[in-house]
PDB file of C-alpha atoms (C1' of nucleotides) in Angstrom:
ATOM      1  CA  MET M   1      17.636  46.951 -63.179  1.00  0.00           C
ATOM      2  CA  ARG M   2      19.627  44.693 -61.187  1.00  0.00           C
ATOM      3  CA  ARG M   3      18.034  42.213 -59.448  1.00  0.00           C
ATOM      4  CA  ALA M   4      19.858  43.458 -55.998  1.00  0.00           C
ATOM      5  CA  ASP M   5      18.545  46.702 -56.951  1.00  0.00           C
ATOM      6  CA  ARG M   6      14.852  45.347 -57.324  1.00  0.00           C
ATOM      7  CA  LEU M   7      14.984  43.693 -54.090  1.00  0.00           C
ATOM      8  CA  PHE M   8      15.767  46.921 -52.192  1.00  0.00           C
ATOM      9  CA  GLN M   9      12.872  48.824 -54.383  1.00  0.00           C
ATOM     10  CA  ILE M  10      10.504  45.920 -53.162  1.00  0.00           C
ATOM     11  CA  VAL M  11      11.335  46.361 -49.317  1.00  0.00           C
ATOM     12  CA  GLN M  12      11.362  50.254 -50.301  1.00  0.00           C
ATOM     13  CA  TYR M  13       7.565  50.350 -51.964  1.00  0.00           C
ATOM     14  CA  LEU M  14       6.375  47.550 -48.707  1.00  0.00           C
ATOM     15  CA  ARG M  15       7.931  49.982 -46.410  1.00  0.00           C
ATOM     16  CA  GLY M  16       5.900  53.118 -47.588  1.00  0.00           C
ATOM     17  CA  ARG M  17       2.269  51.156 -47.990  1.00  0.00           C
ATOM     18  CA  ARG M  18       0.274  49.051 -45.959  1.00  0.00           C
ATOM     19  CA  LEU M  19      -0.824  46.678 -48.713  1.00  0.00           C
ATOM     20  CA  THR M  20       0.612  45.786 -51.661  1.00  0.00           C
ATOM     21  CA  THR M  21       0.300  43.416 -54.549  1.00  0.00           C
ATOM     22  CA  ALA M  22       2.473  41.111 -56.558  1.00  0.00           C
ATOM     23  CA  THR M  23       0.618  42.753 -59.847  1.00  0.00           C
ATOM     24  CA  GLN M  24       1.490  46.377 -58.023  1.00  0.00           C
ATOM     25  CA  LEU M  25       4.780  45.621 -57.690  1.00  0.00           C
ATOM     26  CA  ALA M  26       5.387  43.456 -61.268  1.00  0.00           C
ATOM     27  CA  GLY M  27       3.706  46.966 -62.586  1.00  0.00           C
ATOM     28  CA  TRP M  28       5.913  49.658 -60.824  1.00  0.00           C
ATOM     29  CA  LEU M  29       8.923  47.340 -61.526  1.00  0.00           C
ATOM     30  CA  SER M  30       8.267  46.502 -65.187  1.00  0.00           C
ATOM     31  CA  VAL M  31       8.497  42.538 -64.281  1.00  0.00           C
ATOM     32  CA  SER M  32       6.186  39.495 -64.157  1.00  0.00           C
ATOM     33  CA  GLU M  33       4.534  38.422 -61.197  1.00  0.00           C
ATOM     34  CA  ARG M  34       6.303  35.376 -61.081  1.00  0.00           C
ATOM     35  CA  THR M  35       9.076  37.366 -60.880  1.00  0.00           C
ATOM     36  CA  ILE M  36       7.774  39.491 -57.809  1.00  0.00           C
ATOM     37  CA  TYR M  37       6.877  36.285 -55.959  1.00  0.00           C
ATOM     38  CA  ARG M  38      10.373  34.630 -56.404  1.00  0.00           C
ATOM     39  CA  ASP M  39      11.610  38.200 -54.908  1.00  0.00           C
ATOM     40  CA  VAL M  40       9.448  37.869 -51.973  1.00  0.00           C
ATOM     41  CA  ARG M  41      10.164  34.434 -51.135  1.00  0.00           C
ATOM     42  CA  ASP M  42      14.355  35.338 -51.482  1.00  0.00           C
ATOM     43  CA  LEU M  43      13.657  38.217 -49.319  1.00  0.00           C
ATOM     44  CA  SER M  44      11.540  36.314 -46.726  1.00  0.00           C
ATOM     45  CA  LEU M  45      14.512  33.448 -46.619  1.00  0.00           C
ATOM     46  CA  THR M  46      17.398  36.017 -45.714  1.00  0.00           C
ATOM     47  CA  GLY M  47      15.315  37.408 -42.766  1.00  0.00           C
ATOM     48  CA  VAL M  48      12.770  40.289 -44.214  1.00  0.00           C
ATOM     49  CA  PRO M  49       9.459  39.923 -42.523  1.00  0.00           C
ATOM     50  CA  ILE M  50       6.995  40.044 -45.753  1.00  0.00           C
ATOM     51  CA  GLU M  51       3.690  38.551 -44.570  1.00  0.00           C
ATOM     52  CA  GLY M  52       1.809  37.440 -47.684  1.00  0.00           C
ATOM     53  CA  GLU M  53      -1.810  36.424 -47.744  1.00  0.00           C
ATOM     54  CA  ALA M  54      -3.908  34.839 -50.552  1.00  0.00           C
ATOM     55  CA  GLY M  55      -6.514  37.062 -51.663  1.00  0.00           C
ATOM     56  CA  VAL M  56      -4.866  40.622 -49.511  1.00  0.00           C
ATOM     57  CA  GLY M  57      -1.482  40.930 -51.008  1.00  0.00           C
ATOM     58  CA  TYR M  58       1.872  41.711 -49.121  1.00  0.00           C
ATOM     59  CA  ARG M  59       2.398  43.623 -45.968  1.00  0.00           C
ATOM     60  CA  LEU M  60       6.078  44.443 -44.381  1.00  0.00           C
ATOM     61  CA  SER M  61       6.156  44.006 -40.510  1.00  0.00           C
ATOM     62  CA  PRO M  62       5.715  47.116 -38.881  1.00  0.00           C
ATOM     63  CA  HIS M  63       8.624  46.674 -36.572  1.00  0.00           C
ATOM     64  CA  PHE M  64      11.107  46.101 -39.324  1.00  0.00           C
ATOM     65  CA  ASP M  65      13.246  48.718 -41.046  1.00  0.00           C
ATOM     66  CA  LEU M  66      16.539  48.952 -42.817  1.00  0.00           C
ATOM     67  CA  PRO M  67      19.380  49.509 -40.662  1.00  0.00           C
ATOM     68  CA  PRO M  68      21.930  52.011 -41.859  1.00  0.00           C
ATOM     69  CA  LEU M  69      24.561  48.938 -42.229  1.00  0.00           C
ATOM     70  CA  MET M  70      24.063  45.478 -43.082  1.00  0.00           C
ATOM     71  CA  PHE M  71      27.029  43.494 -41.813  1.00  0.00           C
ATOM     72  CA  THR M  72      27.230  39.863 -41.233  1.00  0.00           C
ATOM     73  CA  ARG M  73      29.241  38.845 -37.773  1.00  0.00           C
ATOM     74  CA  GLU M  74      32.220  37.760 -40.125  1.00  0.00           C
ATOM     75  CA  GLU M  75      32.139  41.058 -42.005  1.00  0.00           C
ATOM     76  CA  ILE M  76      32.295  42.525 -38.800  1.00  0.00           C
ATOM     77  CA  GLU M  77      34.879  40.568 -37.141  1.00  0.00           C
ATOM     78  CA  ALA M  78      37.123  41.411 -40.456  1.00  0.00           C
ATOM     79  CA  LEU M  79      36.728  44.717 -40.347  1.00  0.00           C
ATOM     80  CA  ALA M  80      37.592  44.867 -36.630  1.00  0.00           C
ATOM     81  CA  THR M  81      40.688  43.367 -37.329  1.00  0.00           C
ATOM     82  CA  GLY M  82      41.766  44.982 -40.145  1.00  0.00           C
ATOM     83  CA  LEU M  83      41.532  48.178 -38.577  1.00  0.00           C
ATOM     84  CA  ARG M  84      43.074  47.277 -35.323  1.00  0.00           C
ATOM     85  CA  MET M  85      46.248  45.886 -37.520  1.00  0.00           C
ATOM     86  CA  LEU M  86      46.201  49.216 -39.361  1.00  0.00           C
ATOM     87  CA  GLN M  87      45.872  51.141 -36.445  1.00  0.00           C
ATOM     88  CA  ALA M  88      49.008  49.340 -35.255  1.00  0.00           C
ATOM     89  CA  TRP M  89      51.073  49.231 -37.990  1.00  0.00           C
ATOM     90  CA  GLY M  90      50.144  51.922 -39.794  1.00  0.00           C
ATOM     91  CA  SER M  91      51.262  55.376 -40.391  1.00  0.00           C
ATOM     92  CA  PRO M  92      50.151  58.972 -38.124  1.00  0.00           C
ATOM     93  CA  GLU M  93      47.594  59.706 -41.370  1.00  0.00           C
ATOM     94  CA  LEU M  94      46.497  56.133 -41.385  1.00  0.00           C
ATOM     95  CA  ARG M  95      45.782  55.973 -37.986  1.00  0.00           C
ATOM     96  CA  ARG M  96      43.635  58.790 -37.787  1.00  0.00           C
ATOM     97  CA  GLY M  97      41.687  57.370 -40.888  1.00  0.00           C
ATOM     98  CA  VAL M  98      41.357  54.252 -38.681  1.00  0.00           C
ATOM     99  CA  GLY M  99      39.914  56.331 -35.638  1.00  0.00           C
ATOM    100  CA  SER M 100      37.702  58.131 -38.141  1.00  0.00           C
ATOM    101  CA  VAL M 101      36.296  54.895 -39.706  1.00  0.00           C
ATOM    102  CA  TRP M 102      35.741  53.245 -36.739  1.00  0.00           C
ATOM    103  CA  ALA M 103      33.495  56.217 -35.359  1.00  0.00           C
ATOM    104  CA  LYS M 104      31.642  56.358 -38.285  1.00  0.00           C
ATOM    105  CA  LEU M 105      30.943  52.594 -38.599  1.00  0.00           C
ATOM    106  CA  ALA M 106      29.978  52.619 -34.579  1.00  0.00           C
ATOM    107  CA  ALA M 107      27.685  55.666 -35.417  1.00  0.00           C
ATOM    108  CA  ALA M 108      25.844  54.104 -38.255  1.00  0.00           C
ATOM    109  CA  LEU M 109      25.578  50.156 -36.943  1.00  0.00           C
ATOM    110  CA  PRO M 110      22.455  49.267 -34.977  1.00  0.00           C
ATOM    111  CA  GLU M 111      23.122  48.531 -31.460  1.00  0.00           C
ATOM    112  CA  ARG M 112      23.764  44.530 -31.856  1.00  0.00           C
ATOM    113  CA  GLU M 113      26.261  44.850 -34.490  1.00  0.00           C
ATOM    114  CA  ARG M 114      27.895  47.908 -32.834  1.00  0.00           C
ATOM    115  CA  ILE M 115      28.292  46.345 -29.406  1.00  0.00           C
ATOM    116  CA  ALA M 116      29.883  43.329 -31.822  1.00  0.00           C
ATOM    117  CA  LEU M 117      32.408  45.330 -33.510  1.00  0.00           C
ATOM    118  CA  GLU M 118      33.559  46.908 -29.600  1.00  0.00           C
ATOM    119  CA  ARG M 119      34.023  42.890 -28.461  1.00  0.00           C
ATOM    120  CA  THR M 120      35.265  41.457 -31.649  1.00  0.00           C
ATOM    121  CA  PRO M 121      38.060  38.997 -30.349  1.00  0.00           C
ATOM    122  CA  LEU M 122      40.598  39.289 -32.942  1.00  0.00           C
ATOM    123  CA  TYR M 123      43.648  41.937 -31.366  1.00  0.00           C
ATOM    124  CA  ALA M 124      46.690  43.454 -33.121  1.00  0.00           C
ATOM    125  CA  PRO M 125      48.855  44.233 -30.203  1.00  0.00           C
ATOM    126  CA  ASP M 126      50.882  47.294 -30.221  1.00  0.00           C
ATOM    127  CA  VAL M 127      53.981  45.539 -29.876  1.00  0.00           C
ATOM    128  CA  ALA M 128      55.701  47.312 -32.596  1.00  0.00           C
ATOM    129  CA  ALA M 129      55.111  50.924 -31.442  1.00  0.00           C
ATOM    130  CA  SER M 130      58.844  52.019 -32.050  1.00  0.00           C
ATOM    131  CA  TYR M 131      59.062  50.772 -35.095  1.00  0.00           C
ATOM    132  CA  ALA M 132      55.741  52.322 -36.325  1.00  0.00           C
ATOM    133  CA  ALA M 133      56.702  56.011 -34.783  1.00  0.00           C
ATOM    134  CA  ARG M 134      59.889  55.375 -36.612  1.00  0.00           C
ATOM    135  CA  ILE M 135      58.503  55.045 -39.970  1.00  0.00           C
ATOM    136  CA  GLY M 136      55.368  56.371 -39.983  1.00  0.00           C
ATOM    137  CA  PRO M 137      56.135  59.813 -41.433  1.00  0.00           C
ATOM    138  CA  LEU M 138      57.850  58.214 -43.921  1.00  0.00           C
ATOM    139  CA  LEU M 139      55.086  56.073 -44.596  1.00  0.00           C
ATOM    140  CA  ASP M 140      52.893  58.868 -45.361  1.00  0.00           C
ATOM    141  CA  GLY M 141      55.261  61.018 -47.859  1.00  0.00           C
ATOM    142  CA  LEU M 142      55.681  57.258 -49.964  1.00  0.00           C
ATOM    143  CA  ARG M 143      51.662  57.094 -50.001  1.00  0.00           C
ATOM    144  CA  ARG M 144      51.784  60.659 -51.258  1.00  0.00           C
ATOM    145  CA  ALA M 145      54.404  60.153 -53.453  1.00  0.00           C
ATOM    146  CA  ILE M 146      52.731  56.994 -55.020  1.00  0.00           C
ATOM    147  CA  ALA M 147      49.597  59.143 -55.811  1.00  0.00           C
ATOM    148  CA  ALA M 148      51.592  61.819 -57.005  1.00  0.00           C
ATOM    149  CA  ARG M 149      53.544  59.481 -59.449  1.00  0.00           C
ATOM    150  CA  ASP M 150      56.850  61.772 -57.988  1.00  0.00           C
ATOM    151  CA  VAL M 151      60.501  60.214 -58.993  1.00  0.00           C
ATOM    152  CA  LEU M 152      61.894  59.686 -55.317  1.00  0.00           C
ATOM    153  CA  ILE M 153      65.410  59.859 -54.414  1.00  0.00           C
ATOM    154  CA  LEU M 154      65.679  57.358 -51.583  1.00  0.00           C
ATOM    155  CA  ASP M 155      68.903  57.386 -49.612  1.00  0.00           C
ATOM    156  CA  TYR M 156      68.903  53.646 -48.600  1.00  0.00           C
ATOM    157  CA  GLY M 157      71.115  51.145 -46.750  1.00  0.00           C
ATOM    158  CA  ASP M 158      71.116  47.719 -47.705  1.00  0.00           C
ATOM    159  CA  GLU M 159      71.624  44.212 -45.193  1.00  0.00           C
ATOM    160  CA  ARG M 160      75.161  45.412 -44.818  1.00  0.00           C
ATOM    161  CA  GLY M 161      74.693  48.750 -44.058  1.00  0.00           C
ATOM    162  CA  GLN M 162      76.218  49.893 -47.627  1.00  0.00           C
ATOM    163  CA  ARG M 163      74.124  52.873 -47.800  1.00  0.00           C
ATOM    164  CA  SER M 164      73.398  54.265 -51.562  1.00  0.00           C
ATOM    165  CA  ALA M 165      71.271  56.648 -53.782  1.00  0.00           C
ATOM    166  CA  ARG M 166      68.318  55.582 -56.008  1.00  0.00           C
ATOM    167  CA  ALA M 167      66.053  57.137 -58.016  1.00  0.00           C
ATOM    168  CA  VAL M 168      63.074  55.347 -58.288  1.00  0.00           C
ATOM    169  CA  TRP M 169      59.071  55.407 -59.062  1.00  0.00           C
ATOM    170  CA  PRO M 170      57.304  54.317 -55.942  1.00  0.00           C
ATOM    171  CA  LEU M 171      54.658  52.089 -56.787  1.00  0.00           C
ATOM    172  CA  GLY M 172      52.586  50.650 -53.762  1.00  0.00           C
ATOM    173  CA  LEU M 173      53.724  50.250 -50.165  1.00  0.00           C
ATOM    174  CA  PHE M 174      53.309  46.112 -48.865  1.00  0.00           C
ATOM    175  CA  PHE M 175      53.031  44.919 -45.381  1.00  0.00           C
ATOM    176  CA  TRP M 176      55.608  41.823 -45.451  1.00  0.00           C
ATOM    177  CA  GLY M 177      54.971  40.198 -41.751  1.00  0.00           C
ATOM    178  CA  ASP M 178      56.638  42.440 -39.677  1.00  0.00           C
ATOM    179  CA  VAL M 179      57.743  45.104 -41.829  1.00  0.00           C
ATOM    180  CA  TRP M 180      56.833  47.672 -45.157  1.00  0.00           C
ATOM    181  CA  LEU M 181      58.663  47.265 -48.062  1.00  0.00           C
ATOM    182  CA  LEU M 182      58.435  50.060 -51.005  1.00  0.00           C
ATOM    183  CA  GLY M 183      57.670  48.193 -54.193  1.00  0.00           C
ATOM    184  CA  ALA M 184      59.423  50.596 -57.118  1.00  0.00           C
ATOM    185  CA  TRP M 185      61.019  50.686 -60.523  1.00  0.00           C
ATOM    186  CA  CYS M 186      64.777  51.243 -60.116  1.00  0.00           C
ATOM    187  CA  GLU M 187      66.232  53.658 -62.336  1.00  0.00           C
ATOM    188  CA  LEU M 188      69.605  52.262 -61.518  1.00  0.00           C
ATOM    189  CA  ARG M 189      69.290  48.655 -61.933  1.00  0.00           C
ATOM    190  CA  GLN M 190      66.358  49.270 -64.589  1.00  0.00           C
ATOM    191  CA  ASP M 191      63.870  46.473 -62.696  1.00  0.00           C
ATOM    192  CA  PHE M 192      61.228  46.139 -59.837  1.00  0.00           C
ATOM    193  CA  ARG M 193      63.113  46.642 -56.565  1.00  0.00           C
ATOM    194  CA  ASN M 194      61.791  46.234 -53.122  1.00  0.00           C
ATOM    195  CA  PHE M 195      63.329  48.392 -50.456  1.00  0.00           C
ATOM    196  CA  ARG M 196      62.457  48.131 -46.932  1.00  0.00           C
ATOM    197  CA  VAL M 197      60.958  51.351 -45.676  1.00  0.00           C
ATOM    198  CA  ASP M 198      62.879  51.036 -42.141  1.00  0.00           C
ATOM    199  CA  ARG M 199      66.149  50.759 -44.442  1.00  0.00           C
ATOM    200  CA  ILE M 200      65.508  54.374 -45.717  1.00  0.00           C
ATOM    201  CA  THR M 201      66.647  57.518 -44.218  1.00  0.00           C
ATOM    202  CA  THR M 202      65.453  60.135 -46.780  1.00  0.00           C
ATOM    203  CA  ALA M 203      62.867  59.738 -49.723  1.00  0.00           C
ATOM    204  CA  THR M 204      63.266  63.002 -51.371  1.00  0.00           C
ATOM    205  CA  SER M 205      61.165  64.238 -54.577  1.00  0.00           C
ATOM    206  CA  SER M 206      63.123  64.684 -57.699  1.00  0.00           C
ATOM    207  CA  GLY M 207      60.628  67.036 -58.972  1.00  0.00           C
ATOM    208  CA  ALA M 208      60.057  64.575 -61.775  1.00  0.00           C
ATOM    209  CA  GLN M 209      57.046  62.394 -62.769  1.00  0.00           C
ATOM    210  CA  PHE M 210      57.400  59.303 -63.649  1.00  0.00           C
ATOM    211  CA  PRO M 211      55.181  58.175 -66.739  1.00  0.00           C
ATOM    212  CA  ASP M 212      52.755  55.628 -67.043  1.00  0.00           C
ATOM    213  CA  ALA M 213      54.906  52.702 -68.641  1.00  0.00           C
ATOM    214  CA  ALA M 214      53.778  49.887 -69.629  1.00  0.00           C
ATOM    215  CA  GLY M 215      55.952  46.713 -67.908  1.00  0.00           C
ATOM    216  CA  ARG M 216      56.542  49.241 -65.312  1.00  0.00           C
ATOM    217  CA  ARG M 217      53.099  49.659 -63.769  1.00  0.00           C
ATOM    218  CA  LEU M 218      52.192  48.494 -59.970  1.00  0.00           C
ATOM    219  CA  GLU M 219      50.343  45.144 -61.694  1.00  0.00           C
ATOM    220  CA  ASP M 220      53.746  44.273 -63.513  1.00  0.00           C
ATOM    221  CA  PHE M 221      55.506  44.751 -60.132  1.00  0.00           C
ATOM    222  CA  VAL M 222      53.049  42.376 -58.437  1.00  0.00           C
ATOM    223  CA  ARG M 223      53.312  40.095 -61.331  1.00  0.00           C
ATOM    224  CA  SER M 224      56.924  40.183 -61.200  1.00  0.00           C
ATOM    225  CA  MET M 225      57.023  39.263 -57.475  1.00  0.00           C
ATOM    226  CA  GLN M 226      54.387  36.460 -57.844  1.00  0.00           C
ATOM    227  CA  ALA M 227      56.601  34.891 -60.285  1.00  0.00           C
ATOM    228  CA  SER M 228      59.834  35.032 -58.375  1.00  0.00           C
TER     229      SER M 228
ATOM    230  C1'  DT X   1     -16.359  32.893 -58.259  1.00  0.00           C
ATOM    231  C1'  DC X   2     -12.774  35.998 -58.108  1.00  0.00           C
ATOM    232  C1'  DC X   3      -8.469  37.844 -56.167  1.00  0.00           C
ATOM    233  C1'  DC X   4      -4.012  36.786 -55.508  1.00  0.00           C
ATOM    234  C1'  DG X   5       0.029  33.594 -53.534  1.00  0.00           C
ATOM    235  C1'  DT X   6       2.703  29.383 -54.857  1.00  0.00           C
ATOM    236  C1'  DC X   7       5.129  26.065 -57.556  1.00  0.00           C
ATOM    237  C1'  DG X   8       7.068  23.347 -61.999  1.00  0.00           C
ATOM    238  C1'  DC X   9       8.689  23.819 -66.265  1.00  0.00           C
ATOM    239  C1'  DA X  10      10.881  26.011 -69.911  1.00  0.00           C
ATOM    240  C1'  DA X  11      12.984  29.350 -72.367  1.00  0.00           C
ATOM    241  C1'  DC X  12      16.433  33.015 -72.688  1.00  0.00           C
ATOM    242  C1'  DA X  13      21.149  35.705 -71.155  1.00  0.00           C
ATOM    243  C1'  DC X  14      25.256  35.641 -69.986  1.00  0.00           C
ATOM    244  C1'  DA X  15      29.857  34.365 -67.961  1.00  0.00           C
ATOM    245  C1'  DC X  16      33.345  31.492 -68.131  1.00  0.00           C
ATOM    246  C1'  DA X  17      36.266  27.450 -69.924  1.00  0.00           C
ATOM    247  C1'  DG X  18      38.101  24.860 -73.473  1.00  0.00           C
ATOM    248  C1'  DT X  19      39.560  24.651 -78.335  1.00  0.00           C
ATOM    249  C1'  DA X  20      41.228  25.378 -82.965  1.00  0.00           C
TER     250       DA X  20
ATOM    251  C1'  DT S   1      41.391  35.709 -81.290  1.00  0.00           C
ATOM    252  C1'  DA S   2      36.919  33.831 -82.700  1.00  0.00           C
ATOM    253  C1'  DC S   3      34.131  30.339 -82.412  1.00  0.00           C
ATOM    254  C1'  DT S   4      31.594  26.925 -79.160  1.00  0.00           C
ATOM    255  C1'  DG S   5      29.992  23.540 -75.660  1.00  0.00           C
ATOM    256  C1'  DT S   6      28.413  24.045 -70.741  1.00  0.00           C
ATOM    257  C1'  DG S   7      26.992  25.863 -66.270  1.00  0.00           C
ATOM    258  C1'  DT S   8      24.199  28.733 -63.597  1.00  0.00           C
ATOM    259  C1'  DG S   9      20.985  32.387 -62.895  1.00  0.00           C
ATOM    260  C1'  DT S  10      16.751  34.891 -64.309  1.00  0.00           C
ATOM    261  C1'  DT S  11      12.430  35.207 -66.455  1.00  0.00           C
ATOM    262  C1'  DG S  12       7.747  34.169 -68.045  1.00  0.00           C
ATOM    263  C1'  DC S  13       3.547  31.290 -68.977  1.00  0.00           C
ATOM    264  C1'  DG S  14       0.610  28.593 -67.129  1.00  0.00           C
ATOM    265  C1'  DA S  15      -1.995  25.242 -63.626  1.00  0.00           C
ATOM    266  C1'  DC S  16      -3.268  25.043 -58.962  1.00  0.00           C
ATOM    267  C1'  DG S  17      -4.776  25.877 -54.348  1.00  0.00           C
ATOM    268  C1'  DG S  18      -6.493  29.255 -50.075  1.00  0.00           C
ATOM    269  C1'  DG S  19      -9.150  32.895 -48.762  1.00  0.00           C
ATOM    270  C1'  DA S  20     -13.084  36.525 -48.804  1.00  0.00           C
TER     271       DA S  20
END
DNA sequence: TCCCGTCGCAACACACAGTA
DNA sequence: TACTGTGTGTTGCGACGGGA
């Protein structure tokens, strides 16, 4: 049993009984009493209100209960900020996901953490609404093509406005500051290429699926980007 | 005196980096 | 790739102290 699991089990045991000795806990969890004492000390240091009395045993404060979700303030701010960024820059499907995740979090968090979530002072203003509205549906189509390993035919315009049709293996989508990029294996160039999603006019499935080929996977693409 | 929590110390296991 | 050394975390043993 992992130590984290054991710590959780100790709290569960203490919640269900009025008094529990280290000997009993050691027996249930198949560890030494010394280990139980150390675990109880560590739990106490992290804020779990365990009261221990020599000759008596351990008991958990009656007012203590494990909240459904426990996050630090930094974790809550990270979640809120990430969700707001996706809300501003994500596709319609991802935006729906953001709304649903936010509602689940708010429902599951204790009152204090829920307020902290809603009052997180980090925002991603919706300044790119027209951009998101324009590429959103395409972004969802690309996400599905990546999952299904569909070979796509892109109608793509480069920075000079020259259009071309490319057969590509879509590998991943990357948010690059203010634009989304499609990372893909280009059959024409026989190499990895980045395609700005806002320059893709259409992305049509060729009907074929691309194989899981060594050297042409997402991790290979990421490595090649890091090396360049 | 007994029961039980606390603490110091040593042993062990595991992950990781360095090297041949 | 395999081996070795090192650091870190975990565990158990035993001694000690407090409360009933």
